[in-house]
């Protein structure tokens, strides 16, 4: 195995961490500039940016006829976001949670996807346009929410200049996406060199790779005290993944799924409800609750590997 593979792996992680640092700093500055809660920025700018890998993977897979990858990538990434991203935030630092209507919207999005594919194991172009319509509705409600809550946002004296914000956001996002690609490619090569199957690598390394932007961005945001940004990133990404990423993939080419995908959709809804209960219990995620969520994801990984 080439030494450069390990160099690319380390370089990828450096790009991810520094890119997320710049991305979060600029995004929170934009929230203060617009005088809106940081969770609104997390639900829109940050969520859209960190969902870019899922959009690329699912659309490409759909065009190539790899339906299981297109749907599995979205459902797997959403489960990872809920259990690993939020769970890791709770383990690293006590994560204060203020649940809003958008979390319920993310649960409903998962439930709607389940009913669509459970009926005939098929996601049609008409159903795709329904999902896209729901996405437009979600964005309108989010913008309306931002305008209503604008006067309630706290003013800050230190705000990054707009040109620098744009550079940091674009540059940070490019670093996050490029860093994720480097990590996935190099980690896959290392795993295959150690004899792991391509299927197992796909279920673990590649699934982790497309969710690395959400993971790193949310942890960095949480450590900076931007809990709203971190939570909004997870919720927004999950909604984007179903209502936009998967919908666009099905609109380009209708998707046929298998029964295991339906089971994964059920798992997504169940995990969403469990996360909702944990978050509502004391309006925070403790280290123990974070470990429970990580444990649930480990159990899910065992299940998908042996089924």
Short mmCIF file of C-alpha atoms in Angstrom, two decimals:
data_model
loop_
_atom_site.label_atom_id
_atom_site.label_comp_id
_atom_site.label_asym_id
_atom_site.label_seq_id
_atom_site.Cartn_x
_atom_site.Cartn_y
_atom_site.Cartn_z
CA UNK A 1 0.00 0.00 0.00
CA UNK A 2 1.33 3.42 -0.93
CA UNK A 3 2.43 5.79 1.81
CA UNK A 4 0.57 8.54 -0.05
CA UNK A 5 -2.70 6.84 0.88
CA UNK A 6 -2.06 7.65 4.54
CA UNK A 7 -0.96 11.17 3.61
CA UNK A 8 -4.25 11.69 1.76
CA UNK A 9 -6.16 10.33 4.75
CA UNK A 10 -4.53 12.78 7.16
CA UNK A 11 -4.88 15.64 4.65
CA UNK A 12 -8.58 14.85 4.29
CA UNK A 13 -9.17 15.03 8.03
CA UNK A 14 -7.27 18.33 8.26
CA UNK A 15 -9.38 19.81 5.46
CA UNK A 16 -12.56 18.58 7.15
CA UNK A 17 -11.73 20.05 10.53
CA UNK A 18 -10.39 23.42 9.32
CA UNK A 19 -13.09 23.73 6.67
CA UNK A 20 -15.79 23.11 9.28
CA UNK A 21 -14.15 25.64 11.60
CA UNK A 22 -14.28 28.39 8.94
CA UNK A 23 -17.76 27.32 7.77
CA UNK A 24 -19.28 27.46 11.27
CA UNK A 25 -17.59 30.75 12.17
CA UNK A 26 -18.86 32.45 9.01
CA UNK A 27 -22.34 30.91 9.25
CA UNK A 28 -22.84 32.04 12.84
CA UNK A 29 -21.64 35.51 11.82
CA UNK A 30 -24.23 35.56 9.03
CA UNK A 31 -26.91 34.65 11.59
CA UNK A 32 -25.87 37.60 13.78
CA UNK A 33 -25.70 39.88 10.74
CA UNK A 34 -29.25 38.95 9.68
CA UNK A 35 -30.36 38.97 13.32
CA UNK A 36 -31.95 35.53 13.10
CA UNK A 37 -31.49 32.51 15.41
CA UNK A 38 -28.49 30.41 14.42
CA UNK A 39 -30.72 27.34 14.04
CA UNK A 40 -32.29 29.01 10.98
CA UNK A 41 -28.87 29.26 9.33
CA UNK A 42 -28.23 25.64 10.32
CA UNK A 43 -31.50 24.57 8.70
CA UNK A 44 -30.69 26.33 5.43
CA UNK A 45 -27.14 27.37 4.46
CA UNK A 46 -25.27 24.82 6.60
CA UNK A 47 -27.69 21.95 5.94
CA UNK A 48 -27.65 22.55 2.19
CA UNK A 49 -23.85 22.68 2.12
CA UNK A 50 -23.27 19.55 4.18
CA UNK A 51 -25.86 17.61 2.14
CA UNK A 52 -23.89 18.16 -1.08
CA UNK A 53 -22.16 14.72 -0.93
CA UNK A 54 -25.50 12.92 -0.51
CA UNK A 55 -26.93 14.86 -3.47
CA UNK A 56 -24.01 13.92 -5.70
CA UNK A 57 -23.96 10.24 -4.67
CA UNK A 58 -27.72 9.62 -4.85
CA UNK A 59 -28.26 11.44 -8.16
CA UNK A 60 -25.32 9.66 -9.79
CA UNK A 61 -26.50 6.30 -8.42
CA UNK A 62 -30.03 6.89 -9.72
CA UNK A 63 -28.80 7.76 -13.20
CA UNK A 64 -26.65 4.63 -13.21
CA UNK A 65 -29.61 2.49 -12.14
CA UNK A 66 -28.13 1.71 -8.71
CA UNK A 67 -31.44 2.22 -6.90
CA UNK A 68 -30.43 0.64 -3.61
CA UNK A 69 -27.46 2.99 -3.33
CA UNK A 70 -29.59 6.06 -4.14
CA UNK A 71 -32.18 5.31 -1.43
CA UNK A 72 -29.83 3.58 1.01
CA UNK A 73 -27.42 6.51 0.95
CA UNK A 74 -30.18 8.91 2.05
CA UNK A 75 -31.71 6.67 4.73
CA UNK A 76 -28.30 5.57 6.01
CA UNK A 77 -27.03 9.14 6.17
CA UNK A 78 -30.15 10.29 8.05
CA UNK A 79 -29.78 7.50 10.63
CA UNK A 80 -26.09 8.39 10.99
CA UNK A 81 -26.95 12.08 11.46
CA UNK A 82 -29.48 11.32 14.19
CA UNK A 83 -27.58 8.74 16.20
CA UNK A 84 -23.89 9.47 15.56
CA UNK A 85 -23.77 13.22 14.87
CA UNK A 86 -26.12 14.22 17.70
CA UNK A 87 -24.81 11.41 19.91
CA UNK A 88 -21.20 12.51 19.40
CA UNK A 89 -22.16 16.12 20.20
CA UNK A 90 -23.64 14.90 23.48
CA UNK A 91 -20.56 12.84 24.33
CA UNK A 92 -18.08 15.62 23.52
CA UNK A 93 -20.04 18.35 25.27
CA UNK A 94 -23.41 18.50 27.03
CA UNK A 95 -25.69 19.41 24.17
CA UNK A 96 -28.57 21.74 25.00
CA UNK A 97 -31.56 21.14 22.75
CA UNK A 98 -34.45 23.44 21.98
CA UNK A 99 -36.83 21.42 19.84
CA UNK A 100 -39.03 23.25 17.36
CA UNK A 101 -41.54 22.35 14.67
CA UNK A 102 -38.78 21.48 12.21
CA UNK A 103 -37.76 18.36 14.15
CA UNK A 104 -41.34 17.09 13.87
CA UNK A 105 -41.11 17.91 10.15
CA UNK A 106 -38.03 15.69 9.82
CA UNK A 107 -39.86 12.79 11.53
CA UNK A 108 -42.86 13.27 9.23
CA UNK A 109 -40.57 13.32 6.17
CA UNK A 110 -39.22 9.90 7.14
CA UNK A 111 -42.75 8.58 7.74
CA UNK A 112 -43.98 9.89 4.37
CA UNK A 113 -41.03 8.21 2.61
CA UNK A 114 -41.87 4.93 4.36
CA UNK A 115 -45.51 4.96 3.24
CA UNK A 116 -44.50 5.86 -0.32
CA UNK A 117 -42.12 2.93 -0.74
CA UNK A 118 -44.02 0.44 1.46
CA UNK A 119 -47.05 0.40 -0.84
CA UNK A 120 -45.35 -0.81 -4.02
CA UNK A 121 -41.57 -0.79 -3.35
CA UNK A 122 -41.33 2.06 -5.84
CA UNK A 123 -40.74 5.81 -5.72
CA UNK A 124 -42.40 7.28 -8.78
CA UNK A 125 -41.79 10.58 -10.51
CA UNK A 126 -45.18 11.85 -9.26
CA UNK A 127 -44.23 11.02 -5.66
CA UNK A 128 -40.90 12.76 -6.23
CA UNK A 129 -42.69 15.96 -7.19
CA UNK A 130 -44.87 15.66 -4.07
CA UNK A 131 -41.71 15.48 -1.96
CA UNK A 132 -40.25 18.48 -3.80
CA UNK A 133 -43.48 20.39 -3.14
CA UNK A 134 -43.15 19.60 0.56
CA UNK A 135 -39.54 20.81 0.42
CA UNK A 136 -40.63 24.15 -1.05
CA UNK A 137 -43.27 24.40 1.71
CA UNK A 138 -40.63 23.69 4.35
CA UNK A 139 -38.34 26.40 2.97
CA UNK A 140 -41.19 28.95 2.87
CA UNK A 141 -42.10 28.18 6.50
CA UNK A 142 -38.42 28.39 7.51
CA UNK A 143 -37.98 31.81 5.88
CA UNK A 144 -41.25 32.97 7.48
CA UNK A 145 -40.00 31.70 10.84
CA UNK A 146 -36.74 33.62 10.36
CA UNK A 147 -38.61 36.86 9.64
CA UNK A 148 -40.90 36.44 12.64
CA UNK A 149 -38.03 35.73 15.02
CA UNK A 150 -35.66 38.30 13.56
CA UNK A 151 -36.28 40.94 16.20
CA UNK A 152 -35.82 38.35 18.96
CA UNK A 153 -32.28 37.44 17.92
CA UNK A 154 -29.51 38.75 20.11
CA UNK A 155 -27.28 41.44 18.72
CA UNK A 156 -23.54 40.88 18.74
CA UNK A 157 -20.87 43.53 18.47
CA UNK A 158 -18.32 41.39 16.62
CA UNK A 159 -19.60 40.49 13.18
CA UNK A 160 -17.38 39.25 10.37
CA UNK A 161 -17.51 41.46 7.24
CA UNK A 162 -19.79 40.06 4.53
CA UNK A 163 -17.04 39.51 1.89
CA UNK A 164 -15.02 37.50 4.40
CA UNK A 165 -18.16 35.52 5.35
CA UNK A 166 -18.68 34.57 1.72
CA UNK A 167 -15.04 33.51 1.33
CA UNK A 168 -15.12 31.49 4.57
CA UNK A 169 -18.42 29.79 3.72
CA UNK A 170 -17.46 28.88 0.15
CA UNK A 171 -13.87 28.00 1.03
CA UNK A 172 -14.92 26.05 4.11
CA UNK A 173 -17.53 24.10 2.15
CA UNK A 174 -15.03 23.25 -0.60
CA UNK A 175 -12.54 22.07 2.04
CA UNK A 176 -15.24 19.95 3.73
CA UNK A 177 -16.34 18.26 0.51
CA UNK A 178 -12.78 17.71 -0.78
CA UNK A 179 -11.64 16.50 2.63
CA UNK A 180 -14.55 14.04 2.79
CA UNK A 181 -13.67 12.68 -0.66
CA UNK A 182 -10.03 12.20 0.33
CA UNK A 183 -10.99 10.41 3.55
CA UNK A 184 -13.47 8.09 1.81
CA UNK A 185 -11.13 7.19 -1.06
CA UNK A 186 -8.05 6.62 1.09
CA UNK A 187 -9.92 4.82 3.88
CA UNK A 188 -11.59 2.53 1.33
CA UNK A 189 -8.21 1.67 -0.19
CA UNK A 190 -6.75 0.94 3.25
CA UNK A 191 -9.76 -1.19 4.25
CA UNK A 192 -9.64 -3.22 1.03
CA UNK A 193 -5.89 -3.73 1.49
CA UNK A 194 -6.64 -5.29 4.88
CA UNK A 195 -9.06 -7.74 3.28
CA UNK A 196 -12.44 -6.17 4.06
CA UNK A 197 -15.15 -6.77 1.47
CA UNK A 198 -16.40 -4.02 -0.80
CA UNK A 199 -19.91 -4.47 0.62
CA UNK A 200 -18.72 -3.90 4.18
CA UNK A 201 -16.63 -0.93 3.09
CA UNK A 202 -19.65 0.55 1.37
CA UNK A 203 -21.85 0.12 4.43
CA UNK A 204 -19.30 1.67 6.74
CA UNK A 205 -16.62 3.84 5.15
CA UNK A 206 -18.67 5.28 2.28
CA UNK A 207 -21.75 5.83 4.46
CA UNK A 208 -19.56 7.61 7.01
CA UNK A 209 -17.87 9.59 4.26
CA UNK A 210 -21.04 11.21 2.90
CA UNK A 211 -22.03 12.17 6.47
CA UNK A 212 -18.61 13.43 7.57
CA UNK A 213 -19.52 17.07 6.74
CA UNK A 214 -22.53 16.92 9.09
CA UNK A 215 -20.50 15.16 11.79
CA UNK A 216 -17.52 17.50 11.81
CA UNK A 217 -19.58 20.67 11.30
CA UNK A 218 -21.99 19.86 14.15
CA UNK A 219 -19.24 18.88 16.60
CA UNK A 220 -17.28 22.06 15.82
CA UNK A 221 -20.46 24.14 16.18
CA UNK A 222 -21.29 22.48 19.50
CA UNK A 223 -17.79 23.09 20.88
CA UNK A 224 -18.13 26.75 19.90
CA UNK A 225 -21.41 26.96 21.82
CA UNK A 226 -23.48 27.17 18.63
CA UNK A 227 -25.93 24.41 19.63
CA UNK A 228 -28.69 25.83 17.44
CA UNK A 229 -26.40 25.68 14.41
CA UNK A 230 -25.39 22.09 15.22
CA UNK A 231 -28.97 20.90 15.74
CA UNK A 232 -30.26 22.82 12.73
CA UNK A 233 -27.55 21.22 10.59
CA UNK A 234 -28.73 17.70 11.52
CA UNK A 235 -32.46 18.41 11.18
CA UNK A 236 -32.05 20.44 7.99
CA UNK A 237 -29.76 17.85 6.41
CA UNK A 238 -32.23 15.04 7.13
CA UNK A 239 -35.08 17.04 5.59
CA UNK A 240 -32.93 18.04 2.59
CA UNK A 241 -31.88 14.42 2.06
CA UNK A 242 -35.45 13.12 1.77
CA UNK A 243 -37.42 16.04 0.34
CA UNK A 244 -34.76 17.30 -2.07
CA UNK A 245 -31.89 14.82 -2.61
CA UNK A 246 -34.00 11.66 -2.90
CA UNK A 247 -36.84 13.52 -4.62
CA UNK A 248 -34.50 14.91 -7.27
CA UNK A 249 -33.01 11.44 -7.82
CA UNK A 250 -36.50 9.94 -8.33
CA UNK A 251 -37.57 12.86 -10.53
CA UNK A 252 -34.60 12.19 -12.80
CA UNK A 253 -35.30 8.44 -12.84
CA UNK A 254 -38.03 6.63 -10.81
CA UNK A 255 -36.54 4.36 -8.14
CA UNK A 256 -37.34 0.72 -7.35
CA UNK A 257 -36.40 -0.45 -3.85
CA UNK A 258 -36.23 -3.80 -2.08
CA UNK A 259 -37.88 -4.91 1.16
CA UNK A 260 -34.73 -4.32 3.21
CA UNK A 261 -34.94 -0.63 2.27
CA UNK A 262 -38.46 -0.52 3.73
CA UNK A 263 -37.10 -1.98 6.98
CA UNK A 264 -34.37 0.69 6.99
CA UNK A 265 -37.08 3.35 6.55
CA UNK A 266 -38.89 1.91 9.58
CA UNK A 267 -35.62 2.07 11.54
CA UNK A 268 -35.23 5.72 10.54
CA UNK A 269 -38.71 6.60 11.85
CA UNK A 270 -38.14 4.64 15.10
CA UNK A 271 -34.73 6.21 15.69
CA UNK A 272 -36.23 9.65 15.00
CA UNK A 273 -38.91 9.10 17.64
CA UNK A 274 -36.36 7.81 20.17
CA UNK A 275 -34.15 10.84 19.53
CA UNK A 276 -37.19 13.10 19.96
CA UNK A 277 -37.96 11.50 23.35
CA UNK A 278 -34.34 11.79 24.52
CA UNK A 279 -34.13 15.43 23.45
CA UNK A 280 -37.46 16.37 25.07
CA UNK A 281 -36.69 14.66 28.39
CA UNK A 282 -34.57 17.47 29.85
CA UNK A 283 -34.05 19.64 26.76
CA UNK A 284 -30.47 18.47 26.53
CA UNK A 285 -28.38 15.49 25.49
CA UNK A 286 -26.07 14.27 28.23
CA UNK A 287 -22.94 12.18 27.77
CA UNK A 288 -24.86 9.05 28.81
CA UNK A 289 -27.68 9.72 26.33
CA UNK A 290 -25.09 10.35 23.63
CA UNK A 291 -23.47 6.99 24.40
CA UNK A 292 -26.89 5.31 24.20
CA UNK A 293 -27.43 6.80 20.73
CA UNK A 294 -23.98 5.67 19.59
CA UNK A 295 -24.75 2.21 20.96
CA UNK A 296 -27.99 2.08 18.95
CA UNK A 297 -26.07 2.94 15.80
CA UNK A 298 -23.51 0.20 16.55
CA UNK A 299 -26.38 -2.30 16.89
CA UNK A 300 -27.84 -1.08 13.59
CA UNK A 301 -24.46 -1.53 11.89
CA UNK A 302 -24.27 -5.13 13.18
CA UNK A 303 -27.77 -5.75 11.80
CA UNK A 304 -27.04 -4.45 8.29
CA UNK A 305 -23.78 -6.38 8.15
CA UNK A 306 -25.30 -9.77 9.03
CA UNK A 307 -28.68 -9.56 7.29
#
